[in-house]
Amino acid sequence: MYIEVKDAVKTFKQGGTEFTALDHVSLDIEKGEFICLLGPSGCGKSTLLNAIAGFEPVTSGSIKIDGEEVKKPSIKNVTIFQNYGLLPWRTVQKNVELGLESLKIPKEERAKIAEKYIDLVGLSNFKNSHPKQLSGGMQQRVSIARALAVDPDIIFMDEPLGALDAITRMKLQDDILSISRQENKTIIFVTHDIEEAVFLADRIVVVTPNPGKIKCVVKVPLHGYRDRTSGDFLAVRSRIFEIFNMKHDENIEYYI
Amino acid sequence: MKKQLISLKNIVVSFAIIIALWQIGFMTSNVNSSLFPSPSQAFQALVEMISDGSLFINIGASMGRFAIGYISSVVIAVLLGLVLGRLKCVFQYVNPIVQLLRPISPMAWMPFIVLWFGIGDIPAIVIIFIAAFFPVLLSTVSAVGEVDPIYFKVAKNFGIQQPQTMWKIIFPAAFPQIANGIHLALGTAWVFLVAGEMVGAQSGLGYLVIDARNNLRADILLATIIVIGLIGLILDALLKLLEKQILKSWGGGK
């Protein structure tokens, strides 16, 4: 297995009481998979992501990527945050070049690579702008370009579209889906939006709170481009609703 | 542009009012004019100082000291502040000392400064250094403490190592607040330049003040005071401009 989470437990101390964010979570992810961690706020899905990305070590259990224990973040596994994490004092171009600087890539090549990915996310006209001059959707595109520029193996996305309006969000979902097909990266995507998860994921990992546990893993039997209004799509969506007990039986009353 | 014209108009009007009040005060009081000169006498003294060259020589001397004292103070305080801001455990012990030293007027150190460094340029430079040091140091430390943690997460993720984190992430992120401290310190340092030059210096604006007093030239005294105020105003405006420029190139300010 490419990513192996085994018996991961994460506890926090909150004002004297212990709080279990992850309760014996195990999960295997294959290379090139698009995984969505789906669940309500506070269910531990972001904690799980942060643990796999190496930002916060687990209390017990193990997390391995490609056979190696995760101890700290690495430039090979880039995280995209909900509030973008762009450096406001750098232009779009310089933001995308950030990771390339650490990889000691010469200046001209850096510029070339950055331009390629800025172009990929459709922001060529804004490469000399500063993040504050861009809309939220555009800023998130910059941070996607910045992540892709360092050619990572895995991209972690922590509710990346949570701060965007519904229409911008769907547009970006389209783009993320097509980019993920094109670039063939392993992507772990945290969301609380069922439709988003069905639209993007190869497999949906349903996480439930108190304590944070994986309830089940749902394979999404859809391929390539997905139509949000197709029957297949709605069928998968309806299954997820059932898992969250959000479907009520229709009580049809008969009057004769 | 229109905004600048309005603020220029405000400045001209307010200066005109104060000069008019001054003139009225001069005409209605019967104080000896060698104790309370009129605007025109002060202006003539200013012309006299300009024409015999003494004004610009002394401004030059003051600006030289000010530049050395202020710039070295800002550079050292910012560097120290960046380091202390990251080393919270060290700053805990440094902070009480800083809080003890900060309220002491730099002038209180004057006897020691003269004993240790002698007279000449050094006392004024040291006084300016002390005056600018603490506001810049403290604003830098607190600015570093308030840097958004997400920037550190991004830096860690993209493999940015320690020395680079300082100038790639921490300094630019903290800069707007550091600039505030640098700006505040400019005014304080300018106030203490004149005080520093009133003891032991043989040139400079502070020396001009003392010299005018010794020669009972109230007109020169007043003209010098006005020049001190004007230069303070200009320095402040220049620094504001520089600050704006840097913030603009870093995508801040609008």
Coordinates of C-alpha atoms in Angstrom, one line a residue:
Chain A
M1 CA 0.0 0.0 0.0
Y2 CA 1.2 3.5 -0.8
I3 CA -0.2 5.3 2.2
E4 CA -0.8 3.2 5.3
V5 CA -2.6 4.5 8.4
K6 CA -2.7 1.9 11.1
D7 CA -4.5 2.2 14.4
A8 CA -3.9 5.9 14.5
V9 CA -5.0 7.6 17.8
K10 CA -4.9 11.3 18.4
T11 CA -5.9 12.9 21.7
F12 CA -5.9 16.5 22.7
K13 CA -5.9 18.0 26.2
Q14 CA -8.6 20.6 26.4
G15 CA -8.6 22.4 29.8
G16 CA -7.8 19.3 31.8
T17 CA -10.2 16.9 29.9
E18 CA -8.9 14.6 27.3
F19 CA -10.6 14.7 23.9
T20 CA -10.2 11.9 21.4
A21 CA -10.0 13.3 17.8
L22 CA -9.0 10.1 16.2
D23 CA -10.0 6.7 17.6
H24 CA -8.1 3.7 16.2
V25 CA -8.3 4.8 12.6
S26 CA -6.9 2.6 9.9
L27 CA -6.9 3.4 6.2
D28 CA -5.0 2.3 3.1
I29 CA -4.6 4.5 0.1
E30 CA -3.2 3.5 -3.3
K31 CA -1.0 5.6 -5.5
G32 CA -2.9 7.9 -7.8
E33 CA -6.2 7.6 -5.9
F34 CA -8.4 10.6 -5.2
I35 CA -9.7 10.2 -1.7
C36 CA -12.3 12.4 0.0
L37 CA -12.4 12.5 3.8
L38 CA -16.1 13.4 4.3
G39 CA -17.8 14.2 7.6
P40 CA -19.3 17.0 9.7
S41 CA -17.2 19.7 11.3
G42 CA -15.2 18.5 14.3
C43 CA -15.2 14.8 13.2
G44 CA -11.5 14.6 13.0
K45 CA -11.1 14.5 9.3
S46 CA -8.7 17.5 9.3
T47 CA -6.8 16.0 12.2
L48 CA -6.3 12.8 10.1
L49 CA -5.2 14.9 7.1
N50 CA -2.8 16.9 9.3
A51 CA -1.4 13.7 10.7
I52 CA -0.8 12.1 7.3
A53 CA 0.7 15.4 6.0
G54 CA 3.1 15.4 9.0
F55 CA 2.0 18.6 10.7
E56 CA 0.8 16.9 13.8
P57 CA 2.1 13.5 14.9
V58 CA -0.4 10.9 16.1
T59 CA -0.5 10.0 19.8
S60 CA -0.2 6.3 19.0
G61 CA -0.4 4.0 15.9
S62 CA 1.6 4.5 12.7
I63 CA 1.3 6.4 9.5
K64 CA 3.5 5.3 6.6
I65 CA 3.9 6.8 3.2
D66 CA 5.7 4.6 0.7
G67 CA 6.9 2.4 3.5
E68 CA 8.4 5.3 5.5
E69 CA 7.1 6.6 8.8
V70 CA 5.8 10.2 8.6
K71 CA 7.6 12.4 11.0
K72 CA 7.4 15.9 9.5
P73 CA 6.0 17.7 6.5
S74 CA 7.9 17.2 3.2
I75 CA 8.0 19.1 0.0
K76 CA 6.9 15.9 -1.7
N77 CA 3.5 16.1 -0.1
V78 CA 2.0 19.5 -0.4
T79 CA -0.9 20.8 1.6
I80 CA -3.5 23.3 0.3
F81 CA -5.3 25.2 3.0
Q82 CA -8.8 26.6 3.2
N83 CA -7.5 30.1 3.6
Y84 CA -5.0 29.6 0.8
G85 CA -1.8 30.3 2.8
L86 CA -0.4 32.6 0.1
L87 CA 2.3 35.0 1.1
P88 CA 0.6 38.4 0.6
W89 CA 4.0 40.2 0.0
R90 CA 4.8 38.1 -3.0
T91 CA 3.3 38.3 -6.4
V92 CA 1.4 35.4 -7.9
Q93 CA 4.5 34.4 -9.8
K94 CA 6.8 34.6 -6.7
N95 CA 4.3 32.6 -4.7
V96 CA 4.3 29.8 -7.2
E97 CA 8.1 29.9 -7.2
L98 CA 8.3 29.5 -3.4
G99 CA 8.7 25.8 -3.2
L100 CA 11.0 25.8 -6.3
E101 CA 13.5 28.0 -4.4
S102 CA 13.9 25.4 -1.7
L103 CA 14.5 22.8 -4.4
K104 CA 17.5 24.9 -5.6
I105 CA 16.2 25.2 -9.1
P106 CA 18.0 28.0 -11.1
K107 CA 16.2 31.2 -11.5
E108 CA 15.2 31.0 -15.2
E109 CA 13.9 27.5 -14.9
R110 CA 11.9 28.5 -11.8
A111 CA 10.2 31.2 -13.8
K112 CA 9.4 28.8 -16.6
I113 CA 7.9 26.2 -14.3
A114 CA 5.9 28.8 -12.4
E115 CA 4.5 30.2 -15.7
K116 CA 3.5 26.8 -16.9
Y117 CA 1.4 26.1 -13.8
I118 CA 0.0 29.6 -13.6
D119 CA -1.1 29.0 -17.1
L120 CA -2.6 25.7 -16.2
V121 CA -4.9 27.3 -13.6
G122 CA -5.7 30.0 -16.1
L123 CA -4.1 33.0 -14.3
S124 CA -1.5 34.1 -16.9
N125 CA -2.8 37.6 -16.9
F126 CA -2.4 37.9 -13.2
K127 CA 1.1 36.6 -12.6
N128 CA 2.3 40.0 -11.5
S129 CA -0.6 40.7 -9.2
H130 CA -0.5 40.3 -5.4
P131 CA -2.9 37.9 -3.8
K132 CA -5.0 40.6 -2.2
Q133 CA -5.9 41.9 -5.7
L134 CA -7.5 38.5 -6.6
S135 CA -10.8 36.9 -5.7
G136 CA -10.9 33.9 -3.3
G137 CA -11.3 31.5 -6.1
M138 CA -8.4 32.9 -8.0
Q139 CA -6.3 32.8 -4.8
Q140 CA -7.0 29.1 -4.4
R141 CA -6.0 28.6 -8.0
V142 CA -2.7 30.2 -7.2
S143 CA -2.1 27.9 -4.3
I144 CA -3.0 24.9 -6.5
A145 CA -0.4 26.1 -9.0
R146 CA 2.1 26.5 -6.2
A147 CA 1.5 23.0 -5.0
L148 CA 1.7 21.5 -8.5
A149 CA 4.9 23.4 -9.3
V150 CA 7.1 21.4 -7.0
D151 CA 5.8 18.2 -8.7
P152 CA 4.6 16.5 -5.4
D153 CA 3.6 12.9 -5.1
I154 CA 0.6 13.7 -2.9
I155 CA -1.5 16.8 -2.6
F156 CA -3.5 17.3 0.6
M157 CA -6.4 19.6 0.4
D158 CA -8.0 20.8 3.7
E159 CA -11.5 22.0 2.8
P160 CA -9.9 24.1 0.0
L161 CA -13.2 25.3 -1.4
G162 CA -15.0 25.9 1.9
A163 CA -14.7 29.7 1.7
L164 CA -16.0 30.1 -1.8
D165 CA -19.4 30.7 -3.2
A166 CA -21.4 27.8 -4.6
I167 CA -20.8 28.6 -8.3
T168 CA -17.1 29.4 -8.0
R169 CA -16.8 26.2 -6.0
M170 CA -18.3 24.0 -8.7
K171 CA -16.1 25.6 -11.3
L172 CA -13.0 24.8 -9.2
Q173 CA -14.3 21.3 -8.6
D174 CA -14.4 20.8 -12.4
D175 CA -10.8 22.2 -12.6
I176 CA -9.5 20.1 -9.7
L177 CA -11.0 17.0 -11.3
S178 CA -9.5 17.6 -14.7
I179 CA -6.1 18.6 -13.2
S180 CA -6.1 15.5 -11.1
R181 CA -6.7 13.3 -14.1
Q182 CA -4.1 15.1 -16.1
E183 CA -1.3 15.2 -13.4
N184 CA -2.0 11.8 -12.0
K185 CA -1.3 12.8 -8.3
T186 CA -2.5 11.1 -5.2
I187 CA -5.0 13.5 -3.7
I188 CA -6.5 13.5 -0.2
F189 CA -9.3 16.0 0.0
V190 CA -11.1 17.0 3.2
T191 CA -14.7 18.2 2.8
H192 CA -18.0 18.3 4.5
D193 CA -19.9 18.7 1.3
I194 CA -21.4 15.4 0.1
E195 CA -21.9 16.4 -3.5
E196 CA -18.4 17.7 -3.7
A197 CA -17.1 14.3 -2.4
V198 CA -19.2 12.3 -4.9
F199 CA -18.1 14.6 -7.7
L200 CA -14.4 14.3 -7.0
A201 CA -13.5 11.1 -5.2
D202 CA -12.5 7.6 -6.4
R203 CA -13.3 6.5 -2.8
I204 CA -15.1 8.4 -0.1
V205 CA -14.0 7.9 3.5
V206 CA -16.9 8.7 5.8
V207 CA -15.7 10.0 9.1
T208 CA -18.1 10.3 12.1
P209 CA -17.4 12.4 15.3
N210 CA -17.1 11.7 19.0
P211 CA -14.7 10.1 18.8
G212 CA -13.4 10.5 15.3
K213 CA -13.8 7.2 13.5
I214 CA -14.1 5.9 10.0
K215 CA -17.6 4.7 9.5
C216 CA -17.2 3.2 6.1
V217 CA -15.4 3.7 2.8
V218 CA -17.6 4.1 -0.3
K219 CA -16.2 3.4 -3.7
V220 CA -17.5 5.8 -6.3
P221 CA -18.2 3.8 -9.5
L222 CA -18.1 6.8 -11.8
H223 CA -15.3 7.5 -14.3
G224 CA -13.8 10.5 -16.0
Y225 CA -16.0 13.6 -16.2
R226 CA -18.9 13.5 -13.8
D227 CA -22.4 14.9 -14.5
R228 CA -23.9 16.3 -11.3
T229 CA -27.4 15.6 -12.6
S230 CA -26.9 12.1 -14.0
G231 CA -28.7 9.2 -12.5
D232 CA -25.5 7.4 -11.5
F233 CA -24.3 10.5 -9.7
L234 CA -27.5 10.9 -7.8
A235 CA -27.5 7.2 -6.8
V236 CA -24.1 7.5 -5.2
R237 CA -25.1 10.7 -3.5
S238 CA -28.2 9.1 -2.2
R239 CA -26.1 6.2 -0.7
I240 CA -24.0 8.7 1.2
F241 CA -27.1 10.4 2.5
E242 CA -28.3 7.1 3.8
I243 CA -25.0 6.5 5.6
F244 CA -25.5 9.8 7.4
N245 CA -29.1 8.8 8.2
M246 CA -30.3 11.9 6.4
K247 CA -32.8 10.1 4.3
H248 CA -36.2 9.8 5.8
D249 CA -38.7 7.2 4.6
E250 CA -41.5 8.8 2.9
N251 CA -44.6 8.2 4.8
I252 CA -47.3 8.4 2.3
E253 CA -50.7 8.8 3.7
Y254 CA -53.6 7.5 1.8
Y255 CA -57.0 9.0 1.9
I256 CA -59.6 7.0 0.3
Chain B
M1 CA -3.6 64.5 -6.3
K2 CA -6.7 66.4 -5.3
K3 CA -6.4 65.0 -1.8
Q4 CA -2.8 66.3 -1.6
L5 CA -3.9 69.7 -2.7
I6 CA -6.5 69.8 0.1
S7 CA -3.9 68.8 2.7
L8 CA -1.5 71.4 1.3
K9 CA -4.2 74.0 1.7
N10 CA -4.8 72.8 5.3
I11 CA -1.1 73.2 6.1
V12 CA -0.9 76.7 4.5
V13 CA -4.0 77.9 6.3
S14 CA -3.0 76.6 9.7
F15 CA 0.5 78.1 9.4
A16 CA -1.0 81.4 8.4
I17 CA -3.3 81.4 11.4
I18 CA -0.4 80.7 13.9
I19 CA 1.8 83.4 12.3
A20 CA -1.1 85.9 12.5
L21 CA -1.7 85.0 16.2
W22 CA 2.0 85.4 16.8
Q23 CA 1.9 88.9 15.1
I24 CA -1.1 90.0 17.1
G25 CA 0.5 88.8 20.3
F26 CA 3.6 90.7 19.4
M27 CA 1.7 93.9 18.7
T28 CA -0.6 93.8 21.7
S29 CA 2.0 92.9 24.3
N30 CA 4.7 95.3 25.3
V31 CA 7.4 92.8 26.1
N32 CA 10.9 93.7 24.9
S33 CA 11.4 92.5 21.4
S34 CA 14.7 90.9 22.3
L35 CA 12.7 88.6 24.6
F36 CA 9.8 88.0 22.2
P37 CA 10.7 88.6 18.6
S38 CA 8.1 89.3 15.9
P39 CA 7.6 86.9 12.9
S40 CA 9.5 89.3 10.6
Q41 CA 12.4 89.5 13.1
A42 CA 12.6 85.7 13.2
F43 CA 12.4 85.6 9.5
Q44 CA 15.2 88.1 9.2
A45 CA 17.3 86.0 11.6
L46 CA 16.6 83.0 9.4
V47 CA 17.7 84.8 6.3
E48 CA 20.9 85.9 8.2
M49 CA 21.7 82.3 9.1
I50 CA 21.1 81.2 5.6
S51 CA 23.3 83.9 4.0
D52 CA 26.2 83.4 6.4
G53 CA 26.0 79.7 5.8
S54 CA 25.8 78.8 9.5
L55 CA 22.3 77.2 9.2
F56 CA 23.2 74.6 6.6
I57 CA 26.5 73.7 8.2
N58 CA 24.7 73.0 11.5
I59 CA 21.8 71.2 9.8
G60 CA 24.4 69.1 8.0
A61 CA 26.2 68.3 11.3
S62 CA 22.8 67.3 13.0
M63 CA 21.7 65.2 10.1
G64 CA 25.0 63.3 10.0
R65 CA 24.6 62.4 13.7
F66 CA 21.0 61.7 13.3
A67 CA 21.5 59.3 10.4
I68 CA 24.2 57.4 12.1
G69 CA 22.4 57.1 15.5
Y70 CA 18.9 56.4 14.1
I71 CA 19.8 54.0 11.3
S72 CA 22.2 51.9 13.4
S73 CA 19.6 51.8 16.2
V74 CA 16.8 50.7 13.9
V75 CA 19.0 48.0 12.2
I76 CA 20.2 46.6 15.5
A77 CA 16.8 46.8 17.2
V78 CA 15.0 45.1 14.3
L79 CA 17.6 42.3 14.0
L80 CA 17.5 41.7 17.8
G81 CA 13.7 41.9 17.8
L82 CA 13.4 39.3 15.1
V83 CA 15.6 36.9 17.0
L84 CA 14.0 37.6 20.4
G85 CA 10.5 37.4 18.9
R86 CA 11.2 33.8 18.0
L87 CA 13.0 32.9 21.2
K88 CA 10.1 33.4 23.7
C89 CA 12.0 31.7 26.5
V90 CA 14.9 34.2 26.2
F91 CA 12.7 37.2 25.8
Q92 CA 10.9 36.4 29.1
Y93 CA 14.2 37.2 30.8
V94 CA 15.1 40.2 28.5
N95 CA 11.7 41.8 28.8
P96 CA 11.9 42.9 32.5
I97 CA 15.2 44.6 31.8
V98 CA 13.8 46.3 28.7
Q99 CA 10.8 47.5 30.7
L100 CA 13.1 48.9 33.3
L101 CA 15.4 50.7 30.9
R102 CA 12.6 52.0 28.6
P103 CA 11.1 54.7 30.8
I104 CA 14.5 56.2 31.6
S105 CA 15.0 59.4 29.5
P106 CA 18.1 59.0 27.3
M107 CA 19.2 62.3 28.8
A108 CA 19.7 60.7 32.2
W109 CA 22.6 58.8 30.7
M110 CA 24.2 61.9 29.6
P111 CA 26.8 62.3 32.4
F112 CA 27.9 58.7 31.9
I113 CA 28.0 59.1 28.1
V114 CA 30.2 62.2 28.4
L115 CA 32.5 60.5 30.9
W116 CA 32.8 57.4 28.7
F117 CA 32.8 58.8 25.2
G118 CA 33.9 62.4 25.7
I119 CA 32.3 65.3 23.9
G120 CA 31.8 65.9 20.2
D121 CA 29.6 63.8 17.9
I122 CA 29.3 60.7 20.1
P123 CA 27.0 61.9 22.9
A124 CA 24.3 63.0 20.5
I125 CA 24.6 59.8 18.5
V126 CA 24.3 57.6 21.6
I127 CA 21.3 59.6 22.8
I128 CA 19.5 59.1 19.5
F129 CA 20.5 55.5 19.5
I130 CA 18.9 54.9 22.9
A131 CA 15.8 57.0 22.1
A132 CA 15.0 55.0 18.9
F133 CA 16.1 51.6 20.2
F134 CA 13.3 50.5 22.6
P135 CA 10.2 51.4 20.6
V136 CA 11.7 49.6 17.5
L137 CA 12.8 46.6 19.6
L138 CA 9.4 46.1 21.3
S139 CA 7.3 46.6 18.2
T140 CA 9.5 44.1 16.3
V141 CA 9.2 41.5 19.1
S142 CA 5.4 41.8 19.2
A143 CA 5.1 41.9 15.4
V144 CA 7.0 38.6 15.2
G145 CA 4.7 37.1 17.8
E146 CA 1.7 38.0 15.8
V147 CA 2.8 36.4 12.5
D148 CA 0.0 34.2 11.2
P149 CA 0.9 30.5 12.0
I150 CA -0.2 29.4 8.6
Y151 CA 2.9 31.1 7.1
F152 CA 5.1 28.8 9.3
K153 CA 3.1 25.8 8.2
V154 CA 3.6 26.8 4.5
A155 CA 7.3 27.4 5.1
K156 CA 7.7 24.0 6.7
N157 CA 5.7 22.3 4.0
F158 CA 7.8 23.8 1.2
G159 CA 11.1 23.0 3.0
I160 CA 12.2 26.5 3.9
Q161 CA 15.0 26.2 6.4
Q162 CA 15.7 28.4 9.5
P163 CA 17.8 31.3 8.3
Q164 CA 15.7 31.7 5.2
T165 CA 12.4 31.6 7.2
M166 CA 13.6 34.8 8.9
W167 CA 13.9 36.9 5.8
K168 CA 11.5 35.1 3.5
I169 CA 8.6 34.7 5.9
I170 CA 8.9 36.4 9.3
F171 CA 10.4 39.8 8.3
P172 CA 7.9 40.5 5.4
A173 CA 5.0 39.2 7.4
A174 CA 5.9 41.3 10.4
F175 CA 7.0 44.3 8.4
P176 CA 3.8 46.5 8.6
Q177 CA 3.9 46.5 12.3
I178 CA 7.7 46.9 12.5
A179 CA 7.4 49.9 10.2
N180 CA 5.0 51.4 12.7
G181 CA 7.6 51.2 15.4
I182 CA 10.3 52.6 13.2
H183 CA 8.1 55.5 12.4
L184 CA 7.3 56.2 16.0
A185 CA 10.9 56.1 16.9
L186 CA 11.8 58.7 14.3
G187 CA 9.9 61.4 16.1
T188 CA 11.3 60.4 19.5
A189 CA 14.8 60.3 18.1
W190 CA 14.5 63.7 16.5
V191 CA 13.3 65.2 19.8
F192 CA 16.4 63.8 21.6
L193 CA 18.8 64.9 18.9
V194 CA 18.4 68.5 19.9
A195 CA 18.6 67.7 23.6
G196 CA 21.8 65.6 22.9
E197 CA 23.4 68.5 21.0
M198 CA 22.7 71.0 23.8
V199 CA 25.4 69.3 25.9
G200 CA 29.0 69.2 24.8
A201 CA 28.5 69.6 21.0
Q202 CA 30.1 72.4 19.1
S203 CA 27.8 72.2 16.1
G204 CA 24.3 71.2 15.1
L205 CA 20.8 72.5 15.7
G206 CA 20.9 71.9 19.5
Y207 CA 24.2 73.8 19.6
L208 CA 22.6 76.7 17.7
V209 CA 19.9 76.9 20.3
I210 CA 22.4 77.1 23.1
D211 CA 24.6 79.5 21.2
A212 CA 21.6 81.8 20.5
R213 CA 20.7 81.8 24.2
N214 CA 24.3 82.6 25.2
N215 CA 24.3 85.6 22.8
L216 CA 20.8 86.7 23.8
R217 CA 19.6 86.4 20.2
A218 CA 15.9 85.5 20.8
D219 CA 15.3 85.9 17.0
I220 CA 17.9 83.3 16.1
L221 CA 16.6 81.1 18.8
L222 CA 13.1 81.2 17.5
A223 CA 14.2 80.8 13.9
T224 CA 16.2 77.7 14.9
I225 CA 13.3 76.2 16.8
I226 CA 11.1 76.6 13.7
V227 CA 13.7 75.0 11.5
I228 CA 13.9 72.0 13.9
G229 CA 10.2 71.6 13.7
L230 CA 10.2 71.8 9.9
I231 CA 12.9 69.3 9.5
G232 CA 11.1 66.9 11.8
L233 CA 8.0 67.3 9.7
I234 CA 9.9 66.6 6.5
L235 CA 11.7 63.6 7.9
D236 CA 8.4 62.2 9.0
A237 CA 6.8 62.7 5.5
L238 CA 9.8 61.2 3.8
L239 CA 9.7 58.1 6.0
K240 CA 6.0 57.8 5.4
L241 CA 6.6 57.8 1.7
L242 CA 9.3 55.2 1.9
E243 CA 7.1 53.0 4.1
K244 CA 4.3 53.3 1.6
Q245 CA 6.6 52.4 -1.3
I246 CA 7.8 49.3 0.4
L247 CA 4.4 48.2 1.5
K248 CA 3.1 48.7 -2.0
S249 CA 5.8 46.6 -3.6
W250 CA 4.9 43.9 -1.0
G251 CA 1.3 44.0 -2.0
G252 CA 0.2 45.8 1.2
G253 CA -1.4 49.3 1.4
K254 CA -3.7 50.5 -1.3

